[in-house]
CSV table of C-alpha atoms and ligand atoms in Angstrom, one decimal:
chain,number,residue,atom,x,y,z
A,174,MET,CA,-11.6,22.8,4.1
A,175,ASP,CA,-15.0,22.1,5.7
A,176,LEU,CA,-14.8,19.0,7.9
A,177,ASN,CA,-18.5,18.8,8.6
A,178,LEU,CA,-20.2,16.0,6.7
A,179,THR,CA,-22.9,16.9,4.1
A,180,ALA,CA,-26.3,15.1,4.3
A,181,GLU,CA,-25.2,12.8,1.5
A,182,GLU,CA,-21.9,11.9,3.2
A,183,GLN,CA,-23.7,11.2,6.5
A,184,GLN,CA,-26.1,8.9,4.6
A,185,PHE,CA,-23.2,7.1,3.0
A,186,ARG,CA,-21.4,6.7,6.3
A,187,ASP,CA,-24.5,5.4,8.1
A,188,GLU,CA,-25.3,2.9,5.2
A,189,LEU,CA,-21.7,1.6,5.2
A,190,ARG,CA,-21.6,1.4,9.0
A,191,ALA,CA,-24.7,-0.8,9.0
A,192,TRP,CA,-23.3,-3.0,6.2
A,193,LEU,CA,-20.0,-3.5,8.0
A,194,ALA,CA,-21.7,-4.3,11.3
A,195,THR,CA,-23.3,-7.4,9.6
A,196,HIS,CA,-20.6,-8.4,7.1
A,197,THR,CA,-17.2,-7.8,8.8
A,198,PRO,CA,-15.4,-11.1,9.7
A,199,ARG,CA,-14.8,-11.5,13.4
A,200,ASN,CA,-11.6,-12.7,15.1
A,201,TRP,CA,-9.8,-12.8,11.8
A,202,GLU,CA,-6.4,-11.7,13.1
A,203,HIS,CA,-5.3,-15.1,14.2
A,204,ARG,CA,-5.5,-16.2,10.6
A,205,ARG,CA,-2.1,-14.7,10.1
A,206,ASP,CA,-0.8,-17.9,11.5
A,207,GLU,CA,-2.2,-19.8,8.5
A,208,PRO,CA,-0.1,-20.5,5.5
A,209,ALA,CA,0.4,-17.4,3.3
A,210,GLU,CA,-1.8,-18.8,0.5
A,211,ALA,CA,-4.7,-19.5,2.8
A,212,HIS,CA,-4.5,-16.1,4.5
A,213,PHE,CA,-4.3,-14.4,1.1
A,214,ALA,CA,-7.3,-16.4,-0.1
A,215,PHE,CA,-9.3,-15.1,3.0
A,216,LEU,CA,-8.4,-11.5,2.2
A,217,CYS,CA,-9.4,-12.0,-1.5
A,218,GLN,CA,-12.8,-13.4,-0.4
A,219,TRP,CA,-13.3,-10.4,1.9
A,220,GLN,CA,-12.5,-8.0,-0.9
A,221,ARG,CA,-14.9,-9.9,-3.1
A,222,THR,CA,-17.6,-9.5,-0.4
A,223,LEU,CA,-17.0,-5.8,-0.3
A,224,TYR,CA,-17.1,-5.6,-4.1
A,225,GLU,CA,-20.4,-7.5,-4.4
A,226,GLY,CA,-21.8,-5.2,-1.7
A,227,GLY,CA,-20.8,-2.2,-3.8
A,228,TRP,CA,-18.0,-1.1,-1.4
A,229,ALA,CA,-14.9,-1.5,-3.5
A,230,GLY,CA,-13.5,1.4,-5.6
A,231,ILE,CA,-15.6,4.1,-3.8
A,232,SER,CA,-14.3,7.0,-5.9
A,233,TRP,CA,-13.6,4.9,-9.1
A,234,PRO,CA,-16.0,5.6,-12.1
A,235,GLY,CA,-19.2,3.6,-12.0
A,236,GLU,CA,-18.8,2.3,-15.5
A,237,TYR,CA,-15.7,0.3,-14.4
A,238,GLY,CA,-17.3,-1.2,-11.3
A,239,GLY,CA,-16.6,1.6,-8.9
A,240,ARG,CA,-19.2,3.5,-6.9
A,241,GLY,CA,-18.5,6.9,-8.6
A,242,ALA,CA,-18.6,8.6,-5.2
A,243,SER,CA,-16.4,11.5,-4.0
A,244,LEU,CA,-12.9,11.3,-2.5
A,245,MET,CA,-14.4,12.4,0.8
A,246,GLN,CA,-16.6,9.3,0.7
A,247,GLN,CA,-13.5,7.3,0.0
A,248,VAL,CA,-11.9,8.7,3.2
A,249,LEU,CA,-15.1,7.9,5.1
A,250,PHE,CA,-14.8,4.4,3.8
A,251,TRP,CA,-11.4,3.9,5.3
A,252,GLN,CA,-12.4,5.4,8.5
A,253,GLU,CA,-15.4,3.1,8.9
A,254,MET,CA,-13.3,0.1,8.0
A,255,ALA,CA,-11.0,1.1,10.8
A,256,LEU,CA,-13.8,1.6,13.3
A,257,ALA,CA,-15.3,-1.8,12.4
A,258,GLY,CA,-12.0,-3.6,12.8
A,259,ALA,CA,-12.3,-4.9,9.3
A,260,PRO,CA,-9.5,-6.9,7.5
A,261,PRO,CA,-7.5,-5.1,4.8
A,262,MET,CA,-8.3,-5.8,1.1
A,263,ALA,CA,-6.1,-8.3,-0.7
A,264,ASN,CA,-5.4,-6.4,-3.9
A,265,ILE,CA,-3.6,-3.6,-2.2
A,266,LEU,CA,-1.3,-2.6,-5.1
A,267,GLY,CA,-4.1,-3.0,-7.7
A,268,LEU,CA,-6.4,-0.7,-5.7
A,269,GLY,CA,-3.9,1.8,-4.5
A,270,LEU,CA,-1.5,2.1,-7.5
A,271,VAL,CA,-2.3,0.3,-10.7
A,272,GLY,CA,-6.0,1.1,-10.9
A,273,PRO,CA,-5.5,4.9,-10.4
A,274,THR,CA,-2.7,4.7,-13.0
A,275,ILE,CA,-4.9,3.0,-15.6
A,276,ILE,CA,-7.8,5.5,-14.8
A,277,ALA,CA,-5.4,8.4,-15.4
A,278,PHE,CA,-3.3,7.1,-18.3
A,279,GLY,CA,-4.9,4.0,-19.7
A,280,THR,CA,-6.9,3.5,-22.9
A,281,GLU,CA,-10.6,2.8,-22.9
A,282,ALA,CA,-9.9,-0.8,-23.7
A,283,GLN,CA,-7.5,-1.1,-20.8
A,284,LYS,CA,-10.0,0.4,-18.4
A,285,THR,CA,-12.7,-2.0,-19.5
A,286,ARG,CA,-10.4,-5.0,-19.4
A,287,TYR,CA,-8.6,-4.5,-16.0
A,288,LEU,CA,-10.4,-2.2,-13.6
A,289,ARG,CA,-13.4,-4.3,-12.6
A,290,LYS,CA,-11.2,-7.4,-11.9
A,291,ILE,CA,-8.9,-5.3,-9.7
A,292,LEU,CA,-11.9,-4.3,-7.6
A,293,SER,CA,-13.3,-7.9,-7.3
A,294,ALA,CA,-9.8,-9.3,-6.5
A,295,GLU,CA,-10.2,-11.7,-9.4
A,296,GLU,CA,-6.8,-10.5,-10.7
A,297,ILE,CA,-4.1,-9.6,-8.3
A,298,TRP,CA,-1.5,-7.0,-9.2
A,299,CYS,CA,2.2,-6.3,-8.4
A,300,GLN,CA,4.5,-3.4,-9.1
A,301,GLY,CA,7.7,-4.1,-11.1
A,302,PHE,CA,9.7,-0.9,-10.6
A,303,SER,CA,12.8,-1.6,-8.4
A,304,GLU,CA,15.8,-3.4,-9.7
A,305,PRO,CA,19.1,-4.5,-8.0
A,306,ASN,CA,20.7,-1.3,-9.1
A,307,ALA,CA,17.7,1.0,-9.4
A,308,GLY,CA,15.7,1.8,-6.2
A,309,SER,CA,15.8,5.4,-5.1
A,310,ASP,CA,17.3,6.3,-8.5
A,311,LEU,CA,14.5,4.4,-10.4
A,312,ALA,CA,15.3,6.0,-13.7
A,313,SER,CA,18.6,4.0,-13.9
A,314,LEU,CA,16.6,0.8,-14.4
A,315,GLN,CA,18.0,-1.6,-17.0
A,316,THR,CA,15.2,-4.1,-17.7
A,317,GLU,CA,14.7,-3.7,-21.5
A,318,ALA,CA,11.9,-4.1,-24.0
A,319,ARG,CA,12.5,-4.1,-27.7
A,320,ARG,CA,9.8,-4.0,-30.4
A,321,ASP,CA,9.2,-7.2,-32.4
A,322,GLY,CA,6.1,-6.6,-34.7
A,323,ASP,CA,3.1,-6.1,-32.5
A,324,HIS,CA,4.8,-7.2,-29.3
A,325,TYR,CA,7.5,-6.0,-26.9
A,326,VAL,CA,10.1,-8.6,-25.9
A,327,VAL,CA,11.2,-8.0,-22.3
A,328,ASN,CA,14.5,-9.1,-20.7
A,329,GLY,CA,15.8,-8.2,-17.2
A,330,GLN,CA,15.2,-8.5,-13.5
A,331,LYS,CA,13.1,-6.8,-10.9
A,332,VAL,CA,13.4,-7.1,-7.1
A,333,TRP,CA,11.4,-6.4,-3.9
A,334,THR,CA,8.2,-7.1,-6.0
A,335,SER,CA,5.6,-7.3,-3.2
A,336,TYR,CA,3.0,-10.1,-3.7
A,337,GLY,CA,4.8,-11.2,-6.9
A,338,TRP,CA,4.1,-14.8,-5.9
A,339,ALA,CA,0.3,-14.1,-5.8
A,340,ALA,CA,0.1,-11.7,-8.7
A,341,ASP,CA,-1.7,-12.4,-12.0
A,342,TRP,CA,-0.5,-9.1,-13.5
A,343,CYS,CA,2.4,-6.6,-13.1
A,344,GLU,CA,2.8,-2.9,-13.8
A,345,LEU,CA,6.3,-3.0,-15.2
A,346,VAL,CA,8.6,-0.2,-16.1
A,347,VAL,CA,11.1,-1.0,-18.8
A,348,ARG,CA,13.7,0.8,-20.9
A,349,THR,CA,12.7,1.1,-24.5
A,350,ASP,CA,15.3,3.5,-25.7
A,351,PRO,CA,18.8,2.8,-24.2
A,352,ALA,CA,20.3,5.8,-26.1
A,353,ALA,CA,18.0,8.4,-24.7
A,354,PRO,CA,18.7,10.3,-21.4
A,355,LYS,CA,17.7,8.0,-18.6
A,356,HIS,CA,14.3,9.5,-17.7
A,357,LYS,CA,13.3,9.7,-21.4
A,358,GLY,CA,13.7,6.1,-22.6
A,359,LEU,CA,11.2,4.4,-20.3
A,360,THR,CA,7.8,2.8,-21.0
A,361,VAL,CA,5.2,1.2,-18.8
A,362,LEU,CA,3.7,-2.2,-19.7
A,363,LEU,CA,1.0,-4.4,-18.2
A,364,VAL,CA,2.5,-7.9,-18.1
A,365,ASP,CA,0.7,-11.1,-17.6
A,366,MET,CA,2.7,-12.9,-14.8
A,367,ARG,CA,1.8,-16.3,-16.4
A,368,SER,CA,3.5,-15.4,-19.7
A,369,PRO,CA,6.3,-17.8,-20.7
A,370,GLY,CA,9.7,-16.5,-19.5
A,371,VAL,CA,8.4,-14.9,-16.2
A,372,GLU,CA,10.1,-16.5,-13.2
A,373,VAL,CA,9.2,-15.5,-9.6
A,374,ARG,CA,11.6,-16.3,-6.8
A,375,PRO,CA,10.3,-15.4,-3.3
A,376,LEU,CA,12.6,-13.6,-0.9
A,377,ARG,CA,12.3,-14.5,2.8
A,378,GLN,CA,12.2,-11.5,5.1
A,379,MET,CA,13.2,-11.2,8.7
A,380,THR,CA,9.5,-11.5,9.6
A,381,GLY,CA,9.6,-15.0,8.2
A,382,GLU,CA,7.2,-14.1,5.3
A,383,THR,CA,8.0,-14.0,1.6
A,384,GLU,CA,6.0,-10.9,0.9
A,385,PHE,CA,8.4,-9.8,-1.8
A,386,ASN,CA,10.2,-11.5,-4.6
A,387,GLU,CA,12.8,-11.4,-7.3
A,388,VAL,CA,11.1,-11.5,-10.8
A,389,PHE,CA,13.1,-12.5,-13.9
A,390,PHE,CA,12.0,-11.8,-17.4
A,391,ARG,CA,13.5,-13.9,-20.3
A,392,ASP,CA,12.2,-13.1,-23.8
A,393,VAL,CA,8.8,-12.3,-22.4
A,394,ARG,CA,6.4,-11.2,-25.1
A,395,VAL,CA,4.0,-8.4,-24.2
A,396,PRO,CA,1.3,-7.2,-26.7
A,397,ILE,CA,1.7,-3.6,-27.7
A,398,GLU,CA,-1.9,-2.9,-26.6
A,399,ASN,CA,-0.6,-3.5,-23.0
A,400,ARG,CA,1.5,-0.3,-23.1
A,401,VAL,CA,0.2,2.5,-20.8
A,402,GLY,CA,0.8,5.9,-22.3
A,403,ASN,CA,3.2,6.5,-25.1
A,404,GLU,CA,6.5,4.7,-25.8
A,405,ASN,CA,9.4,6.4,-24.0
A,406,GLN,CA,7.1,8.5,-21.9
A,407,GLY,CA,6.8,6.0,-19.1
A,408,TRP,CA,8.5,8.2,-16.6
A,409,ASP,CA,5.4,10.4,-16.3
A,410,VAL,CA,3.2,7.3,-15.9
A,411,ALA,CA,5.6,5.8,-13.3
A,412,ILE,CA,5.7,9.1,-11.3
A,413,GLY,CA,1.9,9.2,-11.4
A,414,THR,CA,1.9,5.7,-9.8
A,415,LEU,CA,4.4,6.7,-7.2
A,416,MET,CA,2.4,9.9,-6.3
A,417,HIS,CA,-0.6,7.7,-5.7
A,418,GLU,CA,1.5,5.3,-3.7
A,419,ARG,CA,2.7,8.2,-1.5
A,420,GLY,CA,-0.4,10.4,-1.5
A,421,THR,CA,-3.3,7.9,-1.1
A,422,PHE,CA,-1.8,4.7,0.2
A,423,GLY,CA,-1.8,6.0,3.8
A,424,ALA,CA,-5.5,6.1,3.7
A,425,ALA,CA,-5.7,2.3,3.8
A,426,LEU,CA,-3.2,2.3,6.6
A,427,GLN,CA,-5.5,4.2,8.8
A,428,ILE,CA,-7.3,1.0,9.4
A,429,THR,CA,-4.1,-0.7,10.7
A,430,TYR,CA,-2.9,2.3,12.8
A,431,LYS,CA,-6.1,3.1,14.5
A,432,ARG,CA,-6.3,-0.5,15.5
A,433,SER,CA,-2.6,-0.5,16.6
A,434,ILE,CA,-3.1,2.5,18.9
A,435,ASP,CA,-6.3,1.1,20.4
A,436,ARG,CA,-4.5,-2.2,21.0
A,437,LEU,CA,-1.5,-0.4,22.6
A,438,ILE,CA,-3.8,1.3,25.0
A,439,GLU,CA,-5.5,-2.0,25.9
A,440,LEU,CA,-2.1,-3.6,26.3
A,441,SER,CA,-0.9,-0.9,28.7
A,442,ARG,CA,-3.9,-1.8,30.9
A,443,THR,CA,-3.1,-5.5,31.0
A,444,VAL,CA,0.7,-5.6,31.3
A,445,GLN,CA,2.5,-4.7,34.5
A,446,ARG,CA,5.3,-2.3,35.1
A,447,ASN,CA,6.8,-2.0,38.6
A,448,GLY,CA,3.9,-4.0,40.0
A,449,ARG,CA,1.2,-1.8,38.6
A,450,PRO,CA,-0.6,-1.7,35.2
A,451,ALA,CA,1.7,0.0,32.7
A,452,ALA,CA,-1.1,2.5,32.0
A,453,ASP,CA,-0.3,4.0,35.4
A,454,ASP,CA,3.3,4.8,34.4
A,455,PRO,CA,3.5,8.5,33.5
A,456,VAL,CA,6.1,8.0,30.8
A,457,ILE,CA,4.0,5.3,29.1
A,458,ARG,CA,0.9,7.5,29.3
A,459,GLN,CA,2.8,10.4,27.7
A,460,LYS,CA,4.0,8.2,24.8
A,461,LEU,CA,0.5,6.7,24.2
A,462,ALA,CA,-1.1,10.1,24.2
A,463,GLN,CA,1.5,11.4,21.8
A,464,CYS,CA,0.9,8.4,19.4
A,465,TYR,CA,-2.9,8.8,19.7
A,466,ALA,CA,-2.5,12.5,18.6
A,467,GLU,CA,-0.2,11.5,15.8
A,468,VAL,CA,-2.7,8.9,14.4
A,469,GLU,CA,-5.4,11.7,14.4
A,470,ILE,CA,-2.9,14.0,12.6
A,471,MET,CA,-2.4,11.3,10.0
A,472,ARG,CA,-6.1,11.2,9.5
A,473,ALA,CA,-6.3,15.0,9.1
A,474,ASN,CA,-3.3,15.0,6.7
A,475,GLN,CA,-5.0,12.3,4.6
A,476,MET,CA,-8.1,14.5,4.3
A,477,ARG,CA,-5.9,17.4,3.2
A,478,ALA,CA,-4.2,15.2,0.6
A,479,PHE,CA,-7.6,14.0,-0.7
A,480,SER,CA,-8.9,17.5,-0.7
A,481,ARG,CA,-6.0,18.5,-3.0
A,482,ILE,CA,-6.6,15.5,-5.3
A,483,SER,CA,-10.3,16.5,-5.6
A,484,GLU,CA,-9.2,20.0,-6.7
A,485,THR,CA,-6.4,19.1,-9.1
A,486,GLY,CA,-7.2,15.5,-10.1
A,487,VAL,CA,-3.7,14.3,-9.1
A,488,PRO,CA,-1.8,13.8,-5.8
A,489,GLY,CA,0.8,16.4,-5.1
A,490,PRO,CA,4.3,16.2,-3.7
A,491,GLU,CA,2.7,16.8,-0.3
A,492,GLY,CA,2.1,13.0,-0.4
A,493,SER,CA,5.7,12.7,0.6
A,494,ILE,CA,4.8,14.4,4.0
A,495,GLN,CA,2.2,11.7,4.5
A,496,LYS,CA,4.6,8.9,3.6
A,497,ILE,CA,7.2,10.0,6.1
A,498,TRP,CA,4.5,10.5,8.7
A,499,TRP,CA,2.9,7.1,8.5
A,500,SER,CA,6.1,5.1,8.1
A,501,GLU,CA,7.9,6.7,11.1
A,502,LEU,CA,4.8,6.8,13.2
A,503,ASN,CA,4.3,3.0,12.8
A,504,GLN,CA,7.9,2.5,13.9
A,505,ARG,CA,7.4,4.6,17.0
A,506,MET,CA,4.2,2.6,17.9
A,507,GLN,CA,5.9,-0.7,17.4
A,508,GLN,CA,8.8,0.5,19.6
A,509,ILE,CA,6.4,1.3,22.4
A,510,ALA,CA,4.8,-2.1,22.2
A,511,GLN,CA,8.2,-3.7,22.6
A,512,GLU,CA,8.9,-1.5,25.7
A,513,LEU,CA,5.5,-2.5,27.2
A,514,LEU,CA,6.0,-6.2,26.5
A,515,GLY,CA,9.7,-6.6,27.3
A,516,PRO,CA,11.0,-10.1,26.3
A,517,TYR,CA,7.4,-11.3,25.6
A,518,GLY,CA,7.4,-8.9,22.7
A,519,GLN,CA,9.6,-11.4,20.8
A,520,LEU,CA,7.2,-14.3,21.1
A,521,GLU,CA,5.5,-15.4,17.9
A,522,GLY,CA,2.6,-17.7,17.0
A,523,LEU,CA,0.0,-19.2,19.2
A,524,ASP,CA,2.0,-19.2,22.5
A,525,PRO,CA,-0.6,-18.0,25.0
A,526,ARG,CA,1.8,-15.4,26.4
A,527,ALA,CA,2.4,-14.0,22.9
A,528,VAL,CA,-0.1,-11.2,23.2
A,529,ASP,CA,-2.2,-10.8,20.0
A,530,HIS,CA,-0.7,-14.0,18.6
A,531,GLY,CA,2.7,-12.5,18.2
A,532,ALA,CA,1.3,-9.6,16.1
A,533,TRP,CA,3.7,-7.2,18.0
A,534,SER,CA,6.7,-9.2,17.2
A,535,TYR,CA,5.7,-9.4,13.5
A,536,GLY,CA,4.7,-5.7,13.5
A,537,TYR,CA,8.0,-4.5,14.9
A,538,LEU,CA,10.0,-6.4,12.3
A,539,ARG,CA,7.8,-5.5,9.4
A,540,ALA,CA,7.8,-1.8,10.3
A,541,ARG,CA,11.5,-1.5,9.5
A,542,GLY,CA,10.6,-1.7,5.8
A,543,ASN,CA,8.1,1.1,6.1
A,544,THR,CA,10.7,3.8,5.8
A,545,ILE,CA,12.2,2.1,2.7
A,546,GLU,CA,9.2,1.0,0.6
A,547,ALA,CA,7.5,3.5,-1.7
A,548,GLY,CA,10.6,5.6,-1.5
A,549,THR,CA,12.9,6.0,1.5
A,550,SER,CA,12.5,8.8,4.1
A,551,GLU,CA,15.6,10.5,2.8
A,552,VAL,CA,14.2,10.5,-0.7
A,553,GLN,CA,10.8,11.9,0.6
A,554,ARG,CA,12.7,14.7,2.4
A,555,ASN,CA,14.5,15.5,-0.8
A,556,ILE,CA,11.2,15.7,-2.7
A,557,ILE,CA,9.7,18.0,0.0
A,558,GLY,CA,12.9,20.1,0.0
A,559,HIS,CA,12.8,20.6,-3.7
A,560,PHE,CA,9.1,20.6,-4.8
A,561,VAL,CA,7.4,22.0,-1.6
A,562,LEU,CA,10.0,24.3,-0.1
A,563,GLY,CA,11.7,25.3,-3.4
A,564,LEU,CA,15.2,24.4,-2.2
A,565,PRO,CA,17.9,23.4,-4.8
A,566,ARG,CA,17.8,19.8,-6.1
A,567,SER,CA,19.6,17.2,-4.1
A,568,TYR,CA,21.5,15.8,-7.1
B,55,FAD,C1,8.6,-3.8,2.3
B,55,FAD,C2,9.1,-3.3,0.9
B,55,FAD,C3,8.2,-3.5,-0.1
B,55,FAD,C4,8.6,-3.1,-1.4
B,55,FAD,N1,7.8,-3.4,-2.5
B,55,FAD,C5,8.2,-3.0,-3.7
B,55,FAD,C6,7.3,-3.4,-4.9
B,55,FAD,O1,6.3,-4.0,-4.7
B,55,FAD,N2,7.8,-3.0,-6.1
B,55,FAD,C7,8.9,-2.4,-6.3
B,55,FAD,O2,9.3,-2.1,-7.4
B,55,FAD,N3,9.8,-2.1,-5.2
B,55,FAD,C8,9.4,-2.4,-4.0
B,55,FAD,N4,10.2,-2.1,-2.9
B,55,FAD,C9,11.5,-1.5,-3.2
B,55,FAD,C10,11.7,0.0,-2.7
B,55,FAD,O3,10.9,0.8,-3.6
B,55,FAD,C11,13.2,0.3,-2.7
B,55,FAD,O4,13.8,-0.5,-1.7
B,55,FAD,C12,13.4,1.8,-2.4
B,55,FAD,O5,13.0,2.6,-3.5
B,55,FAD,C13,14.9,2.0,-2.1
B,55,FAD,O6,15.7,1.5,-3.1
B,55,FAD,P1,17.0,0.6,-2.7
B,55,FAD,O7,16.5,-0.5,-1.8
B,55,FAD,O8,17.6,0.2,-4.0
B,55,FAD,O9,18.0,1.5,-1.9
B,55,FAD,P2,19.0,2.6,-2.4
B,55,FAD,O10,18.3,3.5,-3.4
B,55,FAD,O11,20.2,1.9,-2.8
B,55,FAD,O12,19.2,3.5,-1.1
B,55,FAD,C14,20.2,3.1,-0.1
B,55,FAD,C15,20.2,4.2,0.9
B,55,FAD,O13,20.7,5.4,0.3
B,55,FAD,C16,19.8,6.5,0.6
B,55,FAD,N5,19.7,7.4,-0.6
B,55,FAD,C17,19.7,7.0,-1.9
B,55,FAD,N6,19.6,8.1,-2.7
B,55,FAD,C18,19.6,9.2,-1.9
B,55,FAD,C19,19.6,10.6,-2.1
B,55,FAD,N7,19.5,11.1,-3.4
B,55,FAD,N8,19.7,11.4,-1.1
B,55,FAD,C20,19.7,10.9,0.2
B,55,FAD,N9,19.8,9.6,0.5
B,55,FAD,C21,19.8,8.7,-0.5
B,55,FAD,C22,18.5,5.8,0.8
B,55,FAD,O14,17.6,6.6,1.5
B,55,FAD,C23,18.9,4.6,1.5
B,55,FAD,O15,19.0,4.8,2.9
B,55,FAD,C24,9.9,-2.5,-1.6
B,55,FAD,C25,10.7,-2.3,-0.5
B,55,FAD,C26,10.3,-2.7,0.7
B,55,FAD,C27,11.3,-2.5,1.9
């Protein structure tokens, strides 16, 4: 892999850097204290600004609103967003999971109907995979859809549906053939969250947020043209989505992690330990340097993952390596912040002593979910053991 930028890539980077310098919102982080709806509306507006500037969907096809650029340029995009300290985009599941799934498996009509509105954040998406008794073993899911003329009728329950409260649409995995072996009777549907019979109940997390939700489906009618791929072949589509989640999702997180390590270093200069700046403490210095190196490794691994996708068109099981890496790294960084801050690390909100408006308290609590969402660390290690190392299956 050649890590030097081509002339075209350099031009792309310079153009983007100049654009971000004039358009990136400043001092936006305190907005996390706003009500969730107001904060989400701000992130939607930011995504819309990016879209209108031609900076959403860098590697998506131009005819569906993307920029039609290379995956390398997509990587550069995330790097430049991180450097500029830009806010994340609102439609994270639409951009990272649903869009790539529709591009890979959707019909022409679906691509035309949905992709552009994902990029502009006009339509927000959620992912309806997990159920109360189907998480790691996703293929055990029970939400069913039966055919009724030119519709499916959906009944069942999903859980941990991130942004379900904000979503206009859901990529839903349902069971269409209860008699078939569990991986063979599944189908993927695109469901309008405003359909009669859809009920969203927010779940409060230990961070105090209600990022995820329970979603109930009672006789929800979904037109057949909203099916992605063939009936009963939804497992392949769902796995495609999960591979994107694991292989490419980390790219967006580079923004957050680069900012976290920079802030940690800054924090170590301002907080005291044994009467001196914590940055003077050799143990703290070791830990910070280790994390800095690990953030750089994450960036290099992401490039390797993208390099593979450019060669094969799909993310590989190596995405599981990246998933373990980013999730466990974030937990380590959050732990160091708590060590630096001591009891102040528990302060939230606008208390002047709550460094970064309580972002470290929030970050520590939210990071616990990182090694569960998108497949737990144990499941990722099983995938690496089997598909990368060729070890026997775990079950
Ligand atoms: C922050 C967050 C956001 C989420 N967002 C979404 C979303 O938007 N949409 C969605 O559909 N889901 C979402 N999820 C759900 C997530 O995908 C599941 O929680 C995850 O797949 C684990 O499933 P589970 O919770 O049922 O745990 P279980 O599958 O019951 O696992 C329990 C424990 O057993 C271990 N385990 C299970 N099987 C094995 C095995 N074969 N070998 C070794 N260990 C094993 C697991 O590692 C875990 O420690 C989210 C979860 C979190 C935390």
